Coordinates of C-alpha atoms in Angstrom, one line a residue:
Chain A
M1 CA 9.3 -61.8 -0.9
D2 CA 12.2 -60.5 1.1
T3 CA 11.5 -58.9 4.5
A4 CA 11.8 -55.3 5.5
S5 CA 14.8 -54.2 7.4
G6 CA 13.0 -53.7 10.6
L7 CA 14.0 -50.0 10.6
T8 CA 11.3 -47.6 11.7
Y9 CA 10.7 -44.4 9.9
A10 CA 9.4 -40.9 10.9
V11 CA 8.3 -38.4 8.3
L12 CA 8.6 -34.7 9.3
G13 CA 6.5 -32.9 6.8
T14 CA 3.8 -35.0 5.2
G15 CA 3.3 -33.1 2.0
A16 CA 3.8 -33.9 -1.7
L17 CA 7.3 -35.3 -1.1
G18 CA 7.2 -36.7 2.5
G19 CA 3.7 -38.1 2.2
Y20 CA 4.5 -39.8 -1.1
Y21 CA 7.7 -41.5 0.1
G22 CA 6.3 -42.3 3.5
A23 CA 3.2 -44.0 2.0
C24 CA 5.4 -46.0 -0.4
L25 CA 7.5 -47.3 2.5
Q26 CA 4.4 -48.1 4.6
K27 CA 2.8 -49.9 1.6
A28 CA 6.0 -52.0 1.4
G29 CA 5.5 -53.2 5.0
L30 CA 7.6 -50.7 6.9
E31 CA 6.6 -49.0 10.1
V32 CA 6.1 -45.2 9.3
H33 CA 5.1 -42.4 11.6
Y34 CA 3.9 -39.1 10.1
L35 CA 4.0 -35.6 11.5
L36 CA 1.3 -33.4 10.1
R37 CA -0.1 -29.9 10.8
S38 CA -3.0 -28.7 8.8
D39 CA -4.1 -32.1 7.5
F40 CA -3.8 -33.9 10.8
D41 CA -7.5 -34.4 11.6
L42 CA -8.4 -35.7 8.2
V43 CA -5.4 -38.0 7.8
Q44 CA -5.8 -39.5 11.3
R45 CA -9.4 -40.4 10.4
Q46 CA -9.0 -41.3 6.7
G47 CA -5.3 -42.0 6.1
L48 CA -3.4 -41.1 2.9
V49 CA -4.4 -41.5 -0.8
I50 CA -1.7 -41.7 -3.5
E51 CA -2.6 -41.2 -7.1
S52 CA 0.3 -42.4 -9.4
P53 CA 1.0 -43.7 -12.9
D54 CA 2.5 -46.7 -11.0
G55 CA -1.0 -47.4 -9.6
D56 CA -3.2 -45.6 -7.2
F57 CA -3.4 -46.8 -3.6
A58 CA -4.9 -45.8 -0.3
L59 CA -3.6 -46.3 3.3
P60 CA -6.8 -45.9 5.4
Q61 CA -4.8 -46.2 8.6
V62 CA -1.6 -44.3 9.2
N63 CA 0.3 -43.3 12.4
A64 CA -0.5 -39.6 12.4
Y65 CA 0.8 -37.1 14.9
R66 CA 0.3 -33.4 15.5
R67 CA 3.3 -32.9 17.7
S68 CA 6.7 -34.6 17.5
P69 CA 7.0 -35.4 21.3
D70 CA 4.0 -37.7 20.8
M71 CA 5.9 -39.7 18.2
P72 CA 7.9 -42.8 19.0
R73 CA 11.7 -42.5 18.5
C74 CA 12.6 -43.9 15.1
D75 CA 15.6 -45.3 13.4
V76 CA 15.4 -43.0 10.3
V77 CA 13.9 -39.6 10.6
I78 CA 13.1 -38.2 7.1
V79 CA 13.1 -34.4 7.0
A80 CA 10.7 -33.5 4.2
L81 CA 9.8 -30.0 5.2
K82 CA 10.6 -27.1 2.9
T83 CA 14.0 -25.6 3.8
T84 CA 12.2 -22.4 4.7
Q85 CA 10.8 -24.4 7.7
N86 CA 14.2 -25.6 9.0
H87 CA 14.0 -23.1 11.9
L88 CA 11.5 -25.5 13.4
L89 CA 14.0 -28.4 13.5
P90 CA 15.4 -27.7 17.0
D91 CA 11.9 -28.4 18.4
L92 CA 10.8 -31.1 16.0
L93 CA 13.9 -33.3 15.7
P94 CA 15.2 -34.2 19.2
P95 CA 12.1 -36.1 20.5
V96 CA 11.9 -38.4 17.5
V97 CA 15.4 -39.6 16.7
K98 CA 16.6 -42.9 18.4
D99 CA 19.9 -42.7 20.2
D100 CA 21.5 -44.7 17.4
G101 CA 19.1 -43.4 14.7
V102 CA 19.8 -41.2 11.7
V103 CA 18.3 -38.2 10.0
L104 CA 17.8 -38.3 6.3
V105 CA 17.4 -34.8 4.9
L106 CA 15.3 -34.9 1.7
Q107 CA 15.6 -31.3 0.7
N108 CA 16.8 -29.2 -2.3
G109 CA 19.8 -27.0 -2.2
L110 CA 23.3 -27.0 -0.7
G111 CA 24.3 -27.2 2.9
V112 CA 20.7 -28.0 4.0
E113 CA 21.9 -30.7 6.3
A114 CA 23.7 -28.2 8.6
E115 CA 20.7 -27.6 10.8
A116 CA 20.0 -31.3 11.4
A117 CA 23.7 -31.9 11.9
A118 CA 23.8 -29.2 14.6
I119 CA 21.0 -31.0 16.5
A120 CA 21.6 -34.7 15.9
G121 CA 25.4 -34.6 15.4
P122 CA 27.0 -34.5 12.0
E123 CA 27.9 -38.3 12.1
R124 CA 24.2 -39.2 12.2
V125 CA 23.0 -37.2 9.1
L126 CA 22.4 -38.3 5.5
G127 CA 21.2 -36.2 2.7
G128 CA 19.0 -37.1 -0.2
L129 CA 18.1 -35.4 -3.5
C130 CA 14.7 -36.3 -4.8
F131 CA 14.0 -36.4 -8.6
L132 CA 10.2 -36.4 -8.0
C133 CA 7.3 -34.6 -9.6
S134 CA 4.4 -34.7 -7.2
N135 CA 1.7 -32.4 -5.9
K136 CA -0.6 -32.4 -2.9
V137 CA -4.0 -32.1 -4.4
G138 CA -6.0 -32.1 -1.2
P139 CA -5.7 -32.9 2.5
G140 CA -4.0 -36.3 2.7
R141 CA -4.2 -36.7 -1.1
I142 CA -1.0 -36.7 -3.1
R143 CA -0.7 -36.9 -6.9
H144 CA 2.5 -38.5 -8.1
L145 CA 3.2 -37.3 -11.7
D146 CA 6.6 -38.5 -12.8
Y147 CA 10.0 -39.7 -11.6
K148 CA 10.8 -40.8 -8.0
K149 CA 14.5 -41.6 -7.8
I150 CA 16.4 -40.5 -4.8
S151 CA 20.2 -39.9 -4.8
M152 CA 21.5 -40.4 -1.2
G153 CA 24.8 -39.8 0.5
E154 CA 26.5 -39.4 3.9
Y155 CA 26.8 -35.9 5.3
S156 CA 30.3 -34.6 6.3
A157 CA 30.7 -31.5 8.3
A158 CA 34.0 -30.9 6.5
G159 CA 32.3 -31.3 3.1
E160 CA 34.3 -34.4 2.2
A161 CA 33.3 -37.5 0.2
V162 CA 32.4 -40.2 2.8
G163 CA 31.8 -43.0 0.4
I164 CA 29.1 -45.7 0.6
T165 CA 28.3 -47.0 4.1
D166 CA 26.4 -50.0 5.4
R167 CA 23.5 -47.9 6.8
M168 CA 23.1 -46.2 3.4
R169 CA 22.7 -49.7 1.9
R170 CA 20.3 -50.7 4.6
I171 CA 18.0 -47.7 4.1
A172 CA 18.3 -48.0 0.3
A173 CA 17.1 -51.6 0.5
D174 CA 13.9 -50.4 2.2
F175 CA 13.3 -47.8 -0.5
E176 CA 13.9 -50.3 -3.2
R177 CA 11.5 -52.7 -1.6
A178 CA 9.0 -49.8 -1.9
D179 CA 9.9 -49.6 -5.6
I180 CA 11.8 -46.3 -5.2
P181 CA 15.1 -46.3 -7.2
I182 CA 18.0 -45.2 -5.0
E183 CA 21.4 -44.0 -6.2
L184 CA 24.1 -44.2 -3.6
A185 CA 26.3 -41.2 -3.9
E186 CA 29.9 -41.4 -2.6
D187 CA 30.1 -37.7 -2.5
L188 CA 27.0 -35.9 -1.3
V189 CA 28.4 -32.4 -2.1
L190 CA 29.0 -33.4 -5.7
A191 CA 25.5 -34.9 -5.9
R192 CA 24.0 -31.6 -4.6
W193 CA 26.0 -29.4 -7.0
K194 CA 24.9 -31.7 -9.9
K195 CA 21.2 -31.3 -8.9
L196 CA 21.8 -27.5 -8.7
M197 CA 22.8 -27.6 -12.4
W198 CA 19.1 -27.9 -13.1
N199 CA 17.5 -26.2 -10.1
I200 CA 19.5 -23.0 -10.2
P201 CA 18.6 -22.0 -13.8
F202 CA 15.1 -23.4 -14.1
N203 CA 13.6 -22.8 -10.7
G204 CA 14.7 -19.2 -10.5
L205 CA 14.0 -18.2 -14.1
S206 CA 10.6 -19.8 -14.0
V207 CA 9.6 -17.3 -11.3
V208 CA 11.4 -14.3 -12.7
L209 CA 10.2 -14.9 -16.3
N210 CA 6.8 -16.3 -15.3
A211 CA 7.5 -19.3 -17.6
T212 CA 7.3 -23.1 -17.8
T213 CA 10.3 -25.2 -18.7
Q214 CA 8.9 -25.5 -22.2
D215 CA 8.6 -21.7 -22.6
M216 CA 12.2 -21.3 -21.7
M217 CA 13.6 -24.1 -23.8
A218 CA 11.7 -22.7 -26.8
N219 CA 13.3 -19.2 -26.5
P220 CA 16.9 -18.8 -27.6
D221 CA 17.6 -16.1 -24.9
A222 CA 16.1 -18.0 -22.0
R223 CA 17.9 -21.2 -23.1
S224 CA 21.2 -19.5 -23.5
L225 CA 20.8 -17.8 -20.1
A226 CA 20.0 -21.2 -18.5
E227 CA 23.1 -22.5 -20.1
A228 CA 25.3 -19.6 -18.8
L229 CA 23.8 -20.1 -15.3
M230 CA 24.7 -23.8 -15.5
E231 CA 28.3 -22.9 -16.4
E232 CA 28.4 -20.7 -13.3
V233 CA 27.1 -23.7 -11.2
M234 CA 30.0 -25.7 -12.7
K235 CA 32.4 -23.0 -11.6
G236 CA 31.0 -23.0 -8.1
A237 CA 31.3 -26.8 -7.9
A238 CA 34.9 -26.6 -9.2
A239 CA 35.7 -24.0 -6.6
Q240 CA 34.7 -26.6 -4.0
G241 CA 36.9 -29.2 -5.7
R242 CA 34.0 -31.0 -7.5
A243 CA 34.5 -31.5 -11.2
I244 CA 31.3 -31.6 -13.3
A245 CA 31.9 -32.6 -16.9
P246 CA 31.0 -29.8 -19.4
E247 CA 28.9 -32.3 -21.4
F248 CA 26.5 -32.4 -18.4
V249 CA 25.2 -29.0 -19.5
Q250 CA 24.0 -30.4 -22.8
T251 CA 22.6 -33.5 -21.1
M252 CA 20.5 -31.3 -18.8
L253 CA 19.2 -29.1 -21.7
D254 CA 18.3 -32.1 -23.8
H255 CA 16.6 -33.7 -20.8
T256 CA 14.6 -30.5 -20.1
A257 CA 13.6 -30.1 -23.7
K258 CA 12.1 -33.6 -23.6
M259 CA 10.2 -33.1 -20.4
K260 CA 6.5 -32.3 -20.4
P261 CA 5.8 -28.6 -19.9
Y262 CA 6.6 -28.3 -16.2
R263 CA 5.9 -25.7 -13.5
T264 CA 8.9 -25.9 -11.2
S265 CA 8.5 -26.3 -7.4
M266 CA 9.7 -22.7 -6.9
K267 CA 7.1 -21.4 -9.3
I268 CA 4.4 -23.4 -7.5
D269 CA 5.5 -21.9 -4.2
Y270 CA 5.5 -18.4 -5.7
D271 CA 2.0 -18.9 -7.2
E272 CA 0.7 -20.2 -3.9
K273 CA 2.4 -17.2 -2.1
R274 CA 4.5 -19.5 0.0
P275 CA 8.1 -18.6 1.0
L276 CA 10.6 -19.5 -1.8
E277 CA 13.6 -21.8 -1.0
V278 CA 16.0 -19.0 -2.1
E279 CA 18.6 -19.5 0.6
A280 CA 19.0 -23.2 0.2
M281 CA 19.1 -23.1 -3.5
Y282 CA 20.9 -19.8 -4.2
G283 CA 22.2 -18.2 -1.0
N284 CA 24.1 -21.2 0.3
P285 CA 25.8 -22.1 -3.0
L286 CA 26.8 -18.4 -3.5
R287 CA 28.2 -18.2 0.0
A288 CA 30.0 -21.6 -0.4
A289 CA 31.6 -20.4 -3.7
Q290 CA 32.4 -17.0 -2.3
A291 CA 34.2 -18.6 0.7
V292 CA 36.7 -20.1 -1.7
G293 CA 37.0 -17.0 -3.8
A294 CA 34.6 -17.8 -6.7
R295 CA 32.3 -15.0 -8.0
L296 CA 29.1 -16.2 -9.7
P297 CA 27.6 -12.9 -10.9
Q298 CA 24.7 -14.3 -13.0
I299 CA 23.5 -16.5 -10.1
Q300 CA 23.9 -13.5 -7.8
T301 CA 21.6 -11.5 -10.1
L302 CA 18.9 -14.2 -10.0
Y303 CA 19.3 -14.6 -6.3
Q304 CA 18.7 -10.9 -5.5
Q305 CA 15.8 -10.8 -8.0
L306 CA 14.2 -13.8 -6.3
R307 CA 14.6 -12.3 -2.8
F308 CA 12.9 -9.1 -4.0
L309 CA 10.1 -11.0 -5.7
D310 CA 9.6 -13.3 -2.7
A311 CA 9.3 -10.3 -0.4
Q312 CA 6.9 -8.4 -2.6
N313 CA 4.8 -11.6 -3.2
R314 CA 4.3 -12.1 0.5
G315 CA 3.9 -8.4 1.3
L316 CA 7.0 -8.3 3.5
Chain B
M1 CA 13.4 39.7 -26.0
D2 CA 16.0 38.1 -28.1
T3 CA 15.1 36.6 -31.5
A4 CA 15.1 33.0 -32.5
S5 CA 18.0 31.6 -34.5
G6 CA 16.1 31.3 -37.7
L7 CA 16.7 27.6 -37.8
T8 CA 13.8 25.5 -38.9
Y9 CA 13.0 22.2 -37.0
A10 CA 11.4 18.9 -38.0
V11 CA 10.2 16.5 -35.4
L12 CA 10.1 12.8 -36.5
G13 CA 7.9 11.1 -33.9
T14 CA 5.4 13.5 -32.2
G15 CA 4.9 11.6 -29.0
A16 CA 5.5 12.3 -25.3
L17 CA 9.1 13.4 -26.1
G18 CA 9.1 14.8 -29.6
G19 CA 5.7 16.5 -29.2
Y20 CA 6.7 18.1 -25.9
Y21 CA 10.0 19.6 -27.2
G22 CA 8.6 20.5 -30.6
A23 CA 5.7 22.4 -28.9
C24 CA 8.1 24.2 -26.6
L25 CA 10.2 25.3 -29.6
Q26 CA 7.1 26.4 -31.5
K27 CA 5.8 28.3 -28.5
A28 CA 9.1 30.2 -28.3
G29 CA 8.7 31.4 -31.9
L30 CA 10.5 28.8 -33.9
E31 CA 9.2 27.1 -37.1
V32 CA 8.5 23.5 -36.4
H33 CA 7.2 20.7 -38.6
Y34 CA 5.8 17.6 -37.1
L35 CA 5.6 14.1 -38.5
L36 CA 2.7 12.1 -37.1
R37 CA 1.0 8.7 -37.7
S38 CA -2.0 7.7 -35.7
D39 CA -2.7 11.3 -34.3
F40 CA -2.3 13.0 -37.6
D41 CA -6.0 13.8 -38.3
L42 CA -6.8 15.2 -34.9
V43 CA -3.5 17.2 -34.6
Q44 CA -4.0 18.7 -38.0
R45 CA -7.4 19.9 -37.0
Q46 CA -6.9 20.8 -33.4
G47 CA -3.1 21.2 -32.8
L48 CA -1.2 20.1 -29.7
V49 CA -2.0 20.6 -26.0
I50 CA 0.7 20.5 -23.3
E51 CA -0.1 20.1 -19.7
S52 CA 2.9 21.0 -17.5
P53 CA 3.8 22.2 -14.0
D54 CA 5.5 25.1 -15.9
G55 CA 2.0 26.1 -17.2
D56 CA -0.4 24.4 -19.6
F57 CA -0.5 25.7 -23.1
A58 CA -2.2 24.9 -26.4
L59 CA -1.0 25.3 -30.0
P60 CA -4.2 25.2 -32.0
Q61 CA -2.3 25.4 -35.3
V62 CA 0.7 23.2 -36.0
N63 CA 2.4 22.1 -39.2
A64 CA 1.4 18.4 -39.3
Y65 CA 2.4 15.8 -41.9
R66 CA 1.6 12.2 -42.4
R67 CA 4.5 11.5 -44.7
S68 CA 8.0 12.9 -44.6
P69 CA 8.2 13.7 -48.4
D70 CA 5.5 16.2 -47.8
M71 CA 7.6 18.1 -45.2
P72 CA 9.9 21.0 -46.1
R73 CA 13.6 20.3 -45.7
C74 CA 14.7 21.6 -42.3
D75 CA 17.9 22.8 -40.6
V76 CA 17.5 20.5 -37.6
V77 CA 15.7 17.2 -37.8
I78 CA 14.9 15.8 -34.4
V79 CA 14.7 12.0 -34.3
A80 CA 12.2 11.4 -31.5
L81 CA 11.0 7.9 -32.4
K82 CA 11.6 5.0 -30.2
T83 CA 14.8 3.2 -31.2
T84 CA 12.7 0.2 -32.0
Q85 CA 11.5 2.3 -35.0
N86 CA 14.9 3.2 -36.3
H87 CA 14.5 0.8 -39.3
L88 CA 12.1 3.4 -40.7
L89 CA 14.8 6.1 -40.8
P90 CA 16.1 5.3 -44.4
D91 CA 12.6 6.2 -45.6
L92 CA 11.8 9.1 -43.2
L93 CA 15.1 11.0 -43.0
P94 CA 16.4 11.8 -46.5
P95 CA 13.5 13.9 -47.7
V96 CA 13.5 16.2 -44.7
V97 CA 17.1 17.2 -44.0
K98 CA 18.5 20.3 -45.7
D99 CA 21.7 19.9 -47.6
D100 CA 23.5 21.7 -44.8
G101 CA 21.1 20.6 -42.1
V102 CA 21.8 18.3 -39.1
V103 CA 20.1 15.4 -37.4
L104 CA 19.6 15.5 -33.6
V105 CA 19.0 12.1 -32.3
L106 CA 17.0 12.4 -29.0
Q107 CA 17.0 8.7 -28.0
N108 CA 18.1 6.5 -25.2
G109 CA 20.9 4.0 -25.3
L110 CA 24.3 3.7 -26.9
G111 CA 25.3 3.9 -30.5
V112 CA 21.7 5.0 -31.5
E113 CA 23.1 7.7 -33.8
A114 CA 24.6 5.0 -36.2
E115 CA 21.5 4.6 -38.3
A116 CA 21.1 8.4 -38.8
A117 CA 24.8 8.7 -39.5
A118 CA 24.7 6.1 -42.2
I119 CA 22.0 8.1 -43.9
A120 CA 22.9 11.7 -43.4
G121 CA 26.6 11.3 -43.0
P122 CA 28.4 11.1 -39.6
E123 CA 29.5 14.7 -39.7
R124 CA 25.9 15.9 -39.7
V125 CA 24.7 14.1 -36.6
L126 CA 24.3 15.2 -33.0
G127 CA 23.0 13.1 -30.1
G128 CA 20.9 14.3 -27.2
L129 CA 20.0 12.6 -23.9
C130 CA 16.7 13.8 -22.5
F131 CA 16.1 13.9 -18.8
L132 CA 12.3 14.2 -19.2
C133 CA 9.2 12.7 -17.5
S134 CA 6.3 13.1 -19.9
N135 CA 3.4 10.9 -21.1
K136 CA 1.1 11.1 -24.1
V137 CA -2.3 11.1 -22.4
G138 CA -4.4 11.3 -25.6
P139 CA -4.1 12.2 -29.3
G140 CA -2.2 15.4 -29.5
R141 CA -2.2 15.8 -25.7
I142 CA 1.0 15.5 -23.7
R143 CA 1.4 15.6 -20.0
H144 CA 4.8 16.9 -18.9
L145 CA 5.5 15.7 -15.3
D146 CA 9.0 16.6 -14.3
Y147 CA 12.5 17.4 -15.6
K148 CA 13.2 18.5 -19.1
K149 CA 16.9 19.0 -19.5
I150 CA 18.8 17.8 -22.6
S151 CA 22.4 16.9 -22.7
M152 CA 23.7 17.3 -26.2
G153 CA 26.9 16.4 -28.0
E154 CA 28.4 15.9 -31.5
Y155 CA 28.5 12.4 -32.9
S156 CA 31.8 10.8 -34.0
A157 CA 31.9 7.6 -36.0
A158 CA 35.1 6.8 -34.3
G159 CA 33.6 7.3 -30.9
E160 CA 35.9 10.2 -30.0
A161 CA 35.2 13.3 -28.0
V162 CA 34.5 16.1 -30.5
G163 CA 34.2 19.0 -28.1
I164 CA 31.7 21.9 -28.3
T165 CA 30.9 23.3 -31.7
D166 CA 29.2 26.5 -32.9
R167 CA 26.2 24.6 -34.2
M168 CA 25.7 23.0 -30.8
R169 CA 25.6 26.5 -29.3
R170 CA 23.2 27.8 -31.9
I171 CA 20.7 24.9 -31.4
A172 CA 21.2 25.1 -27.6
A173 CA 20.2 28.8 -27.8
D174 CA 16.9 27.9 -29.4
F175 CA 16.1 25.3 -26.7
E176 CA 17.1 27.7 -24.0
R177 CA 14.8 30.3 -25.5
A178 CA 12.1 27.7 -25.1
D179 CA 13.0 27.3 -21.5
I180 CA 14.6 23.9 -21.9
P181 CA 18.0 23.7 -20.1
I182 CA 20.7 22.4 -22.3
E183 CA 24.0 20.9 -21.2
L184 CA 26.7 20.8 -23.8
A185 CA 28.7 17.6 -23.7
E186 CA 32.2 17.6 -25.0
D187 CA 32.1 13.8 -25.2
L188 CA 28.8 12.3 -26.3
V189 CA 29.9 8.7 -25.6
L190 CA 30.7 9.6 -22.0
A191 CA 27.3 11.4 -21.7
R192 CA 25.6 8.3 -23.0
W193 CA 27.4 5.9 -20.6
K194 CA 26.5 8.3 -17.7
K195 CA 22.8 8.2 -18.6
L196 CA 23.1 4.3 -18.8
M197 CA 24.2 4.4 -15.2
W198 CA 20.5 5.0 -14.4
N199 CA 18.7 3.5 -17.4
I200 CA 20.4 0.0 -17.3
P201 CA 19.5 -0.8 -13.7
F202 CA 16.1 0.9 -13.3
N203 CA 14.5 0.4 -16.7
G204 CA 15.3 -3.3 -16.9
L205 CA 14.6 -4.2 -13.3
S206 CA 11.3 -2.3 -13.3
V207 CA 10.1 -4.7 -16.0
V208 CA 11.6 -7.9 -14.6
L209 CA 10.6 -7.2 -11.0
N210 CA 7.3 -5.5 -11.9
A211 CA 8.3 -2.6 -9.7
T212 CA 8.4 1.2 -9.4
T213 CA 11.7 3.0 -8.6
Q214 CA 10.3 3.4 -5.1
D215 CA 9.7 -0.3 -4.6
M216 CA 13.2 -1.0 -5.7
M217 CA 14.9 1.6 -3.6
A218 CA 12.9 0.4 -0.5
N219 CA 14.2 -3.2 -0.8
P220 CA 17.9 -3.9 0.1
D221 CA 18.3 -6.7 -2.5
A222 CA 16.9 -4.6 -5.4
R223 CA 18.9 -1.6 -4.3
S224 CA 22.1 -3.6 -4.1
L225 CA 21.5 -5.2 -7.4
A226 CA 20.9 -1.8 -9.0
E227 CA 24.2 -0.8 -7.5
A228 CA 26.0 -3.8 -8.8
L229 CA 24.6 -3.1 -12.3
M230 CA 25.8 0.4 -12.1
E231 CA 29.3 -0.8 -11.3
E232 CA 29.2 -3.0 -14.4
V233 CA 28.1 0.1 -16.5
M234 CA 31.2 1.9 -15.1
K235 CA 33.3 -1.1 -16.1
G236 CA 31.8 -0.9 -19.7
A237 CA 32.5 2.8 -19.8
A238 CA 36.0 2.3 -18.6
A239 CA 36.6 -0.3 -21.3
Q240 CA 35.7 2.4 -23.8
G241 CA 38.1 4.8 -22.2
R242 CA 35.5 6.8 -20.3
A243 CA 36.1 7.2 -16.6
I244 CA 33.0 7.7 -14.4
A245 CA 33.8 8.6 -10.8
P246 CA 32.7 5.9 -8.3
E247 CA 30.8 8.5 -6.3
F248 CA 28.4 8.8 -9.2
V249 CA 26.8 5.5 -8.1
Q250 CA 25.8 7.0 -4.8
T251 CA 24.6 10.2 -6.5
M252 CA 22.3 8.3 -8.8
L253 CA 20.9 6.2 -5.8
D254 CA 20.3 9.3 -3.7
H255 CA 18.7 11.0 -6.6
T256 CA 16.4 8.0 -7.3
A257 CA 15.5 7.6 -3.6
K258 CA 14.3 11.3 -3.7
M259 CA 12.2 10.9 -6.9
K260 CA 8.5 10.5 -6.8
P261 CA 7.5 6.8 -7.3
Y262 CA 8.2 6.5 -11.0
R263 CA 7.2 4.0 -13.7
T264 CA 10.1 3.8 -16.1
S265 CA 9.7 4.3 -19.8
M266 CA 10.5 0.7 -20.4
K267 CA 7.9 -0.4 -17.9
I268 CA 5.3 1.8 -19.6
D269 CA 6.3 0.2 -23.0
Y270 CA 6.0 -3.2 -21.5
D271 CA 2.6 -2.5 -19.9
E272 CA 1.4 -1.1 -23.2
K273 CA 2.7 -4.2 -25.0
R274 CA 5.0 -2.1 -27.2
P275 CA 8.5 -3.3 -28.2
L276 CA 11.1 -2.7 -25.5
E277 CA 14.3 -0.6 -26.4
V278 CA 16.4 -3.6 -25.4
E279 CA 19.0 -3.3 -28.1
A280 CA 19.7 0.4 -27.7
M281 CA 19.9 0.2 -23.9
Y282 CA 21.4 -3.2 -23.3
G283 CA 22.5 -4.9 -26.5
N284 CA 24.6 -2.1 -27.9
P285 CA 26.5 -1.3 -24.6
L286 CA 27.1 -5.1 -24.1
R287 CA 28.5 -5.4 -27.7
A288 CA 30.6 -2.2 -27.3
A289 CA 32.1 -3.6 -24.1
Q290 CA 32.6 -7.0 -25.5
A291 CA 34.4 -5.6 -28.5
V292 CA 37.1 -4.3 -26.2
G293 CA 37.2 -7.4 -24.1
A294 CA 34.9 -6.4 -21.1
R295 CA 32.4 -9.0 -19.8
L296 CA 29.3 -7.5 -18.1
P297 CA 27.6 -10.7 -16.8
Q298 CA 24.9 -9.1 -14.6
I299 CA 23.9 -6.7 -17.5
Q300 CA 23.9 -9.7 -19.8
T301 CA 21.5 -11.6 -17.5
L302 CA 19.1 -8.7 -17.5
Y303 CA 19.4 -8.3 -21.3
Q304 CA 18.4 -11.9 -22.0
Q305 CA 15.6 -11.8 -19.4
L306 CA 14.3 -8.6 -21.1
R307 CA 14.5 -10.2 -24.6
F308 CA 12.5 -13.2 -23.3
L309 CA 9.9 -11.0 -21.6
D310 CA 9.6 -8.7 -24.6
A311 CA 9.0 -11.7 -26.9
Q312 CA 6.4 -13.3 -24.6
N313 CA 4.7 -10.0 -24.0
R314 CA 4.1 -9.5 -27.7
G315 CA 3.3 -13.1 -28.5
L316 CA 6.4 -13.5 -30.7

């Protein structure tokens, strides 16, 4: 058995995503520190439980913290909050990053690394896109359903492709040791646009149409609308100099048709009356495209519908 | 007191709209014949009751029919069905139109006269747009809430402006005698596009966003989306050679902001699980614009969302 890297990890946001990846790393022998809010008392006493098709496991003892200044400084700080919580980062992040540490932003959307970069410095930020289905089913209890791959890349303030670095490889080795497949992305911006090819149509439409992925794929109008939205995502990516092959639309549709009926993360947030990640997933891509002269009117329509529904849903 | 024209009227579809206008004409002394389905028995026995801010009135005796072949041929046949019922017209219409009679299509949308024109001949069709808030509150009982104006114009198969004709003036005189304001439109197609300036944003969004006009006007995103949709309607009209002044957008918004909170006709249909008038109001304008090379992507988005919601709503 090979040994762990010796890197220490902090997880900001110990929910369905951060709790799952943190627990996997800890189980693989790595030192992990978890920031919690509502679940702190229970997790400090009883630890974390992961249910997974890969095998259930429990970690009765975890390093749990209620406040980030109480945490040790770590080599890799995983931001696993919802993007709607990023306004908390100026308080949460500074006490927990080592002077030569890095921040790994595991969030959906485009440009979501900007807040972390403003705090820790752009040269110390990486981004990761998680292909993960998991839910928190109780305090400290996470149910992993399907997929777990992470696509990871270096952040660049100028939005350039940075390529693959040694620290990417070192972190990837830790995740792979924890049985999490990692894809190293030479161009984080391209990787993020490619993930938006799925997220923009299916997250938004699932809320507006009150539908599962299966409902949408079974209806010619919803399916064709999803396709048209994907084509606008391609247009936005192209405006930022990122070519996505047209065949990728069909790949995504085929993939979605084969998935089990799936309630998207945005639909779960909506049903739970939590804030929707509308700016990270729609507002930022729209603004990025607009800044280089690209209009994306169908995405714009969905964006404003979602902002309205989000406000009504939370009584704003 | 002046006398009625002597024209006889048939009303196909004696609901919130046809029942209201028919009753007003009958009350003004005109001969009116009503086609009914579910309410036939009760209306034949008890007649029609209109509640209205202009004064309630009852017509204990009306000429009610269950089948159109039983009706006398009339000078003016008012089509007051929902457009989703227009597939019935080949059966309903022929027995009831006099040889020199006309068909007045009082329906929402664009190109909705085409079915009647194919049956009665294009030269014998007029279209009317109703600015009317009314509901059927029980069998044979209609509540008129607000507005009642009709804008009426001659149909042209080529989509040209026909101008104002003598028969328009003659029919208008009957409606005016019944205290219904009539606006004579020289160009029916322009009048229809102008009505779509309101119907396309507010009918569709009220269903997709589950919102009243007031909810939408109070929210900056919904309001700005309505505005963008209006601008696409203007673009569609322009593509068909109809100029709508840009100031009309603001006029419509101001007008809507001042209205009482209003559940649109499409939202009522949706809530009652009736078919939505999606093709008349969205499909036809989109196809008309597309035929002359105009893309309306925001209206297209709403159209496909509505088709999906309509299908789900009725378990199709």
